[in-house]
PDB file of C-alpha atoms in Angstrom:
ATOM      1  CA  MET A   6       0.000   0.000   0.000  1.00  0.00           C
ATOM      2  CA  ALA A   7       1.150   3.515  -0.649  1.00  0.00           C
ATOM      3  CA  GLN A   8       2.216   5.501   2.355  1.00  0.00           C
ATOM      4  CA  PRO A   9       1.992   9.292   2.576  1.00  0.00           C
ATOM      5  CA  LEU A  10       5.234  11.167   2.193  1.00  0.00           C
ATOM      6  CA  ARG A  11       6.592  12.891   5.254  1.00  0.00           C
ATOM      7  CA  PRO A  12       9.659  15.086   5.638  1.00  0.00           C
ATOM      8  CA  PRO A  13      12.863  13.251   6.545  1.00  0.00           C
ATOM      9  CA  SER A  14      14.221  13.401  10.078  1.00  0.00           C
ATOM     10  CA  ALA A  15      17.099  15.748  10.875  1.00  0.00           C
ATOM     11  CA  ALA A  16      19.566  12.853  10.988  1.00  0.00           C
ATOM     12  CA  ARG A  17      18.434  11.570   7.595  1.00  0.00           C
ATOM     13  CA  ALA A  18      18.614  15.067   6.071  1.00  0.00           C
ATOM     14  CA  GLY A  19      22.128  15.439   7.480  1.00  0.00           C
ATOM     15  CA  ALA A  20      23.092  12.084   5.999  1.00  0.00           C
ATOM     16  CA  TYR A  21      21.796  13.181   2.603  1.00  0.00           C
ATOM     17  CA  LEU A  22      23.800  16.406   2.843  1.00  0.00           C
ATOM     18  CA  GLY A  23      26.913  14.413   3.725  1.00  0.00           C
ATOM     19  CA  LEU A  24      26.323  12.085   0.776  1.00  0.00           C
ATOM     20  CA  PHE A  25      25.929  15.084  -1.538  1.00  0.00           C
ATOM     21  CA  VAL A  26      29.294  16.447  -0.374  1.00  0.00           C
ATOM     22  CA  LEU A  27      30.881  12.988  -0.687  1.00  0.00           C
ATOM     23  CA  GLY A  28      29.590  12.736  -4.258  1.00  0.00           C
ATOM     24  CA  ALA A  29      31.153  16.125  -5.004  1.00  0.00           C
ATOM     25  CA  VAL A  30      34.489  15.004  -3.538  1.00  0.00           C
ATOM     26  CA  VAL A  31      34.457  11.828  -5.644  1.00  0.00           C
ATOM     27  CA  GLY A  32      33.692  13.956  -8.716  1.00  0.00           C
ATOM     28  CA  VAL A  33      36.716  16.193  -8.081  1.00  0.00           C
ATOM     29  CA  ALA A  34      38.953  13.186  -7.367  1.00  0.00           C
ATOM     30  CA  GLY A  35      37.766  11.443 -10.520  1.00  0.00           C
ATOM     31  CA  ALA A  36      38.369  14.560 -12.601  1.00  0.00           C
ATOM     32  CA  LEU A  37      41.952  14.658 -11.375  1.00  0.00           C
ATOM     33  CA  VAL A  38      42.657  10.911 -11.614  1.00  0.00           C
ATOM     34  CA  GLN A  39      41.106  10.080 -14.983  1.00  0.00           C
ATOM     35  CA  PRO A  40      43.628  11.954 -17.185  1.00  0.00           C
ATOM     36  CA  ALA A  41      46.632  10.931 -15.092  1.00  0.00           C
ATOM     37  CA  TRP A  42      46.616   7.183 -15.804  1.00  0.00           C
ATOM     38  CA  PHE A  43      44.546   6.692 -18.931  1.00  0.00           C
ATOM     39  CA  PRO A  44      42.698   4.254 -19.235  1.00  0.00           C
ATOM     40  CA  GLY A  45      43.240   2.911 -15.704  1.00  0.00           C
ATOM     41  CA  GLY A  46      42.442   6.263 -14.106  1.00  0.00           C
ATOM     42  CA  LEU A  47      39.199   6.519 -16.053  1.00  0.00           C
ATOM     43  CA  LEU A  48      38.136   3.049 -14.959  1.00  0.00           C
ATOM     44  CA  LEU A  49      39.131   3.792 -11.367  1.00  0.00           C
ATOM     45  CA  ALA A  50      37.152   7.053 -11.349  1.00  0.00           C
ATOM     46  CA  LEU A  51      34.029   5.412 -12.789  1.00  0.00           C
ATOM     47  CA  ALA A  52      34.314   2.410 -10.447  1.00  0.00           C
ATOM     48  CA  GLY A  53      34.640   4.732  -7.446  1.00  0.00           C
ATOM     49  CA  GLU A  54      31.553   6.627  -8.497  1.00  0.00           C
ATOM     50  CA  ALA A  55      29.579   3.420  -9.083  1.00  0.00           C
ATOM     51  CA  GLY A  56      30.573   2.041  -5.699  1.00  0.00           C
ATOM     52  CA  LEU A  57      29.610   5.218  -3.904  1.00  0.00           C
ATOM     53  CA  VAL A  58      26.226   5.504  -5.626  1.00  0.00           C
ATOM     54  CA  LEU A  59      25.348   1.857  -4.982  1.00  0.00           C
ATOM     55  CA  GLY A  60      26.675   2.025  -1.426  1.00  0.00           C
ATOM     56  CA  ALA A  61      24.655   5.133  -0.643  1.00  0.00           C
ATOM     57  CA  SER A  62      21.498   3.474  -1.965  1.00  0.00           C
ATOM     58  CA  ARG A  63      22.115   0.441   0.220  1.00  0.00           C
ATOM     59  CA  VAL A  64      23.036   2.402   3.351  1.00  0.00           C
ATOM     60  CA  MET A  65      20.071   4.751   3.114  1.00  0.00           C
ATOM     61  CA  ARG A  66      17.789   1.872   2.048  1.00  0.00           C
ATOM     62  CA  ALA A  67      16.333   4.114  -0.655  1.00  0.00           C
ATOM     63  CA  ARG A  68      17.168   5.132  -4.204  1.00  0.00           C
ATOM     64  CA  ALA A  69      17.308   8.721  -3.014  1.00  0.00           C
ATOM     65  CA  GLY A  70      20.707   8.037  -1.421  1.00  0.00           C
ATOM     66  CA  GLY A  71      22.190   7.149  -4.788  1.00  0.00           C
ATOM     67  CA  ALA A  72      20.412  10.014  -6.497  1.00  0.00           C
ATOM     68  CA  VAL A  73      21.829  12.529  -4.013  1.00  0.00           C
ATOM     69  CA  VAL A  74      25.380  11.242  -4.589  1.00  0.00           C
ATOM     70  CA  ALA A  75      24.827  11.349  -8.360  1.00  0.00           C
ATOM     71  CA  ALA A  76      23.548  14.934  -8.099  1.00  0.00           C
ATOM     72  CA  GLY A  77      26.627  16.034  -6.157  1.00  0.00           C
ATOM     73  CA  TRP A  78      28.946  14.303  -8.630  1.00  0.00           C
ATOM     74  CA  THR A  79      27.174  15.744 -11.658  1.00  0.00           C
ATOM     75  CA  LEU A  80      27.047  19.289 -10.303  1.00  0.00           C
ATOM     76  CA  VAL A  81      30.758  19.377  -9.533  1.00  0.00           C
ATOM     77  CA  VAL A  82      31.824  17.786 -12.818  1.00  0.00           C
ATOM     78  CA  ILE A  83      29.662  20.189 -14.829  1.00  0.00           C
ATOM     79  CA  LEU A  84      31.117  23.135 -12.911  1.00  0.00           C
ATOM     80  CA  LEU A  85      34.641  21.848 -13.554  1.00  0.00           C
ATOM     81  CA  THR A  86      34.055  21.761 -17.308  1.00  0.00           C
ATOM     82  CA  ALA A  87      33.658  25.538 -17.471  1.00  0.00           C
ATOM     83  CA  SER A  88      36.808  27.445 -18.351  1.00  0.00           C
ATOM     84  CA  ARG A  89      38.002  30.265 -16.151  1.00  0.00           C
ATOM     85  CA  PRO A  90      38.476  33.874 -17.338  1.00  0.00           C
ATOM     86  CA  GLU A  91      42.251  33.304 -17.394  1.00  0.00           C
ATOM     87  CA  GLY A  92      41.774  30.561 -19.971  1.00  0.00           C
ATOM     88  CA  ASP A  93      42.551  27.674 -17.603  1.00  0.00           C
ATOM     89  CA  PHE A  94      40.511  24.505 -17.788  1.00  0.00           C
ATOM     90  CA  LEU A  95      40.532  21.110 -16.131  1.00  0.00           C
ATOM     91  CA  PHE A  96      39.190  18.911 -18.915  1.00  0.00           C
ATOM     92  CA  ALA A  97      41.046  18.724 -22.197  1.00  0.00           C
ATOM     93  CA  ALA A  98      39.163  18.049 -25.409  1.00  0.00           C
ATOM     94  CA  GLY A  99      39.822  14.343 -25.771  1.00  0.00           C
ATOM     95  CA  ALA A 100      38.191  10.956 -25.721  1.00  0.00           C
ATOM     96  CA  GLY A 101      39.045  10.354 -22.062  1.00  0.00           C
ATOM     97  CA  SER A 102      37.319  13.508 -20.868  1.00  0.00           C
ATOM     98  CA  TYR A 103      34.183  12.811 -22.850  1.00  0.00           C
ATOM     99  CA  LEU A 104      34.115   9.208 -21.655  1.00  0.00           C
ATOM    100  CA  PHE A 105      34.434  10.438 -18.075  1.00  0.00           C
ATOM    101  CA  LEU A 106      31.615  12.978 -18.451  1.00  0.00           C
ATOM    102  CA  LEU A 107      29.133  10.855 -20.380  1.00  0.00           C
ATOM    103  CA  GLY A 108      30.138   7.536 -18.845  1.00  0.00           C
ATOM    104  CA  GLY A 109      29.940   9.020 -15.359  1.00  0.00           C
ATOM    105  CA  ILE A 110      26.433  10.286 -15.931  1.00  0.00           C
ATOM    106  CA  ALA A 111      25.384   6.911 -17.357  1.00  0.00           C
ATOM    107  CA  VAL A 112      26.979   5.044 -14.437  1.00  0.00           C
ATOM    108  CA  ALA A 113      25.248   7.352 -11.955  1.00  0.00           C
ATOM    109  CA  VAL A 114      21.827   6.823 -13.526  1.00  0.00           C
ATOM    110  CA  ILE A 115      22.249   3.061 -13.814  1.00  0.00           C
ATOM    111  CA  CYS A 116      23.538   2.602 -10.268  1.00  0.00           C
ATOM    112  CA  ALA A 117      20.963   4.944  -8.740  1.00  0.00           C
ATOM    113  CA  THR A 118      18.118   2.992 -10.322  1.00  0.00           C
ATOM    114  CA  LEU A 119      19.630  -0.360  -9.323  1.00  0.00           C
ATOM    115  CA  GLY A 120      19.627   0.652  -5.671  1.00  0.00           C
ATOM    116  CA  ALA A 121      17.082  -0.811  -3.298  1.00  0.00           C
ATOM    117  CA  GLY A 122      13.735   0.918  -3.318  1.00  0.00           C
ATOM    118  CA  ARG A 123      11.801   1.877  -0.221  1.00  0.00           C
ATOM    119  CA  GLN A 124      10.324  -1.200   1.381  1.00  0.00           C
ATOM    120  CA  PRO A 125       7.947  -1.555   4.307  1.00  0.00           C
ATOM    121  CA  ASP A 126       9.472  -2.895   7.520  1.00  0.00           C
ATOM    122  CA  ALA A 127       6.896  -5.672   7.879  1.00  0.00           C
ATOM    123  CA  GLU A 128       7.654  -9.369   7.591  1.00  0.00           C
ATOM    124  CA  PRO A 129       7.295 -10.841   4.105  1.00  0.00           C
ATOM    125  CA  ALA A 130       3.940 -12.516   3.606  1.00  0.00           C
ATOM    126  CA  ARG A 131       2.587 -14.902   1.068  1.00  0.00           C
ATOM    127  CA  LEU A 132      -0.714 -13.928  -0.442  1.00  0.00           C
ATOM    128  CA  GLY A 133      -3.505 -16.438  -0.445  1.00  0.00           C
ATOM    129  CA  LYS A 134      -2.777 -18.027   2.915  1.00  0.00           C
TER     130      LYS A 134
END
């Protein structure tokens, strides 16, 4: 049965904020690692993101945990793609950078939807008995 939505507790909201920041940190780390050891750095950055998104979904016992991490990662990576007024940039125009950007978004979406959905805390029951 559907349950009405209620605002999260303060502890849960704090956990979501922490996961958002952790997703941002993993995005910055991945942006720095992926060009350093191509292709190993790219795979390491994407695997770290996938692990964090799946882990957050499992820990929070909701897909929202993974979505919050993915939002933090995406926001930071998009902000890092912008060039500064001095002409500096973090991402070079190459296959590795595009694979990191597009692959990271795809990994985030896939892992966030694979996470466990919200389940009632009741014991499992068999219908018809």
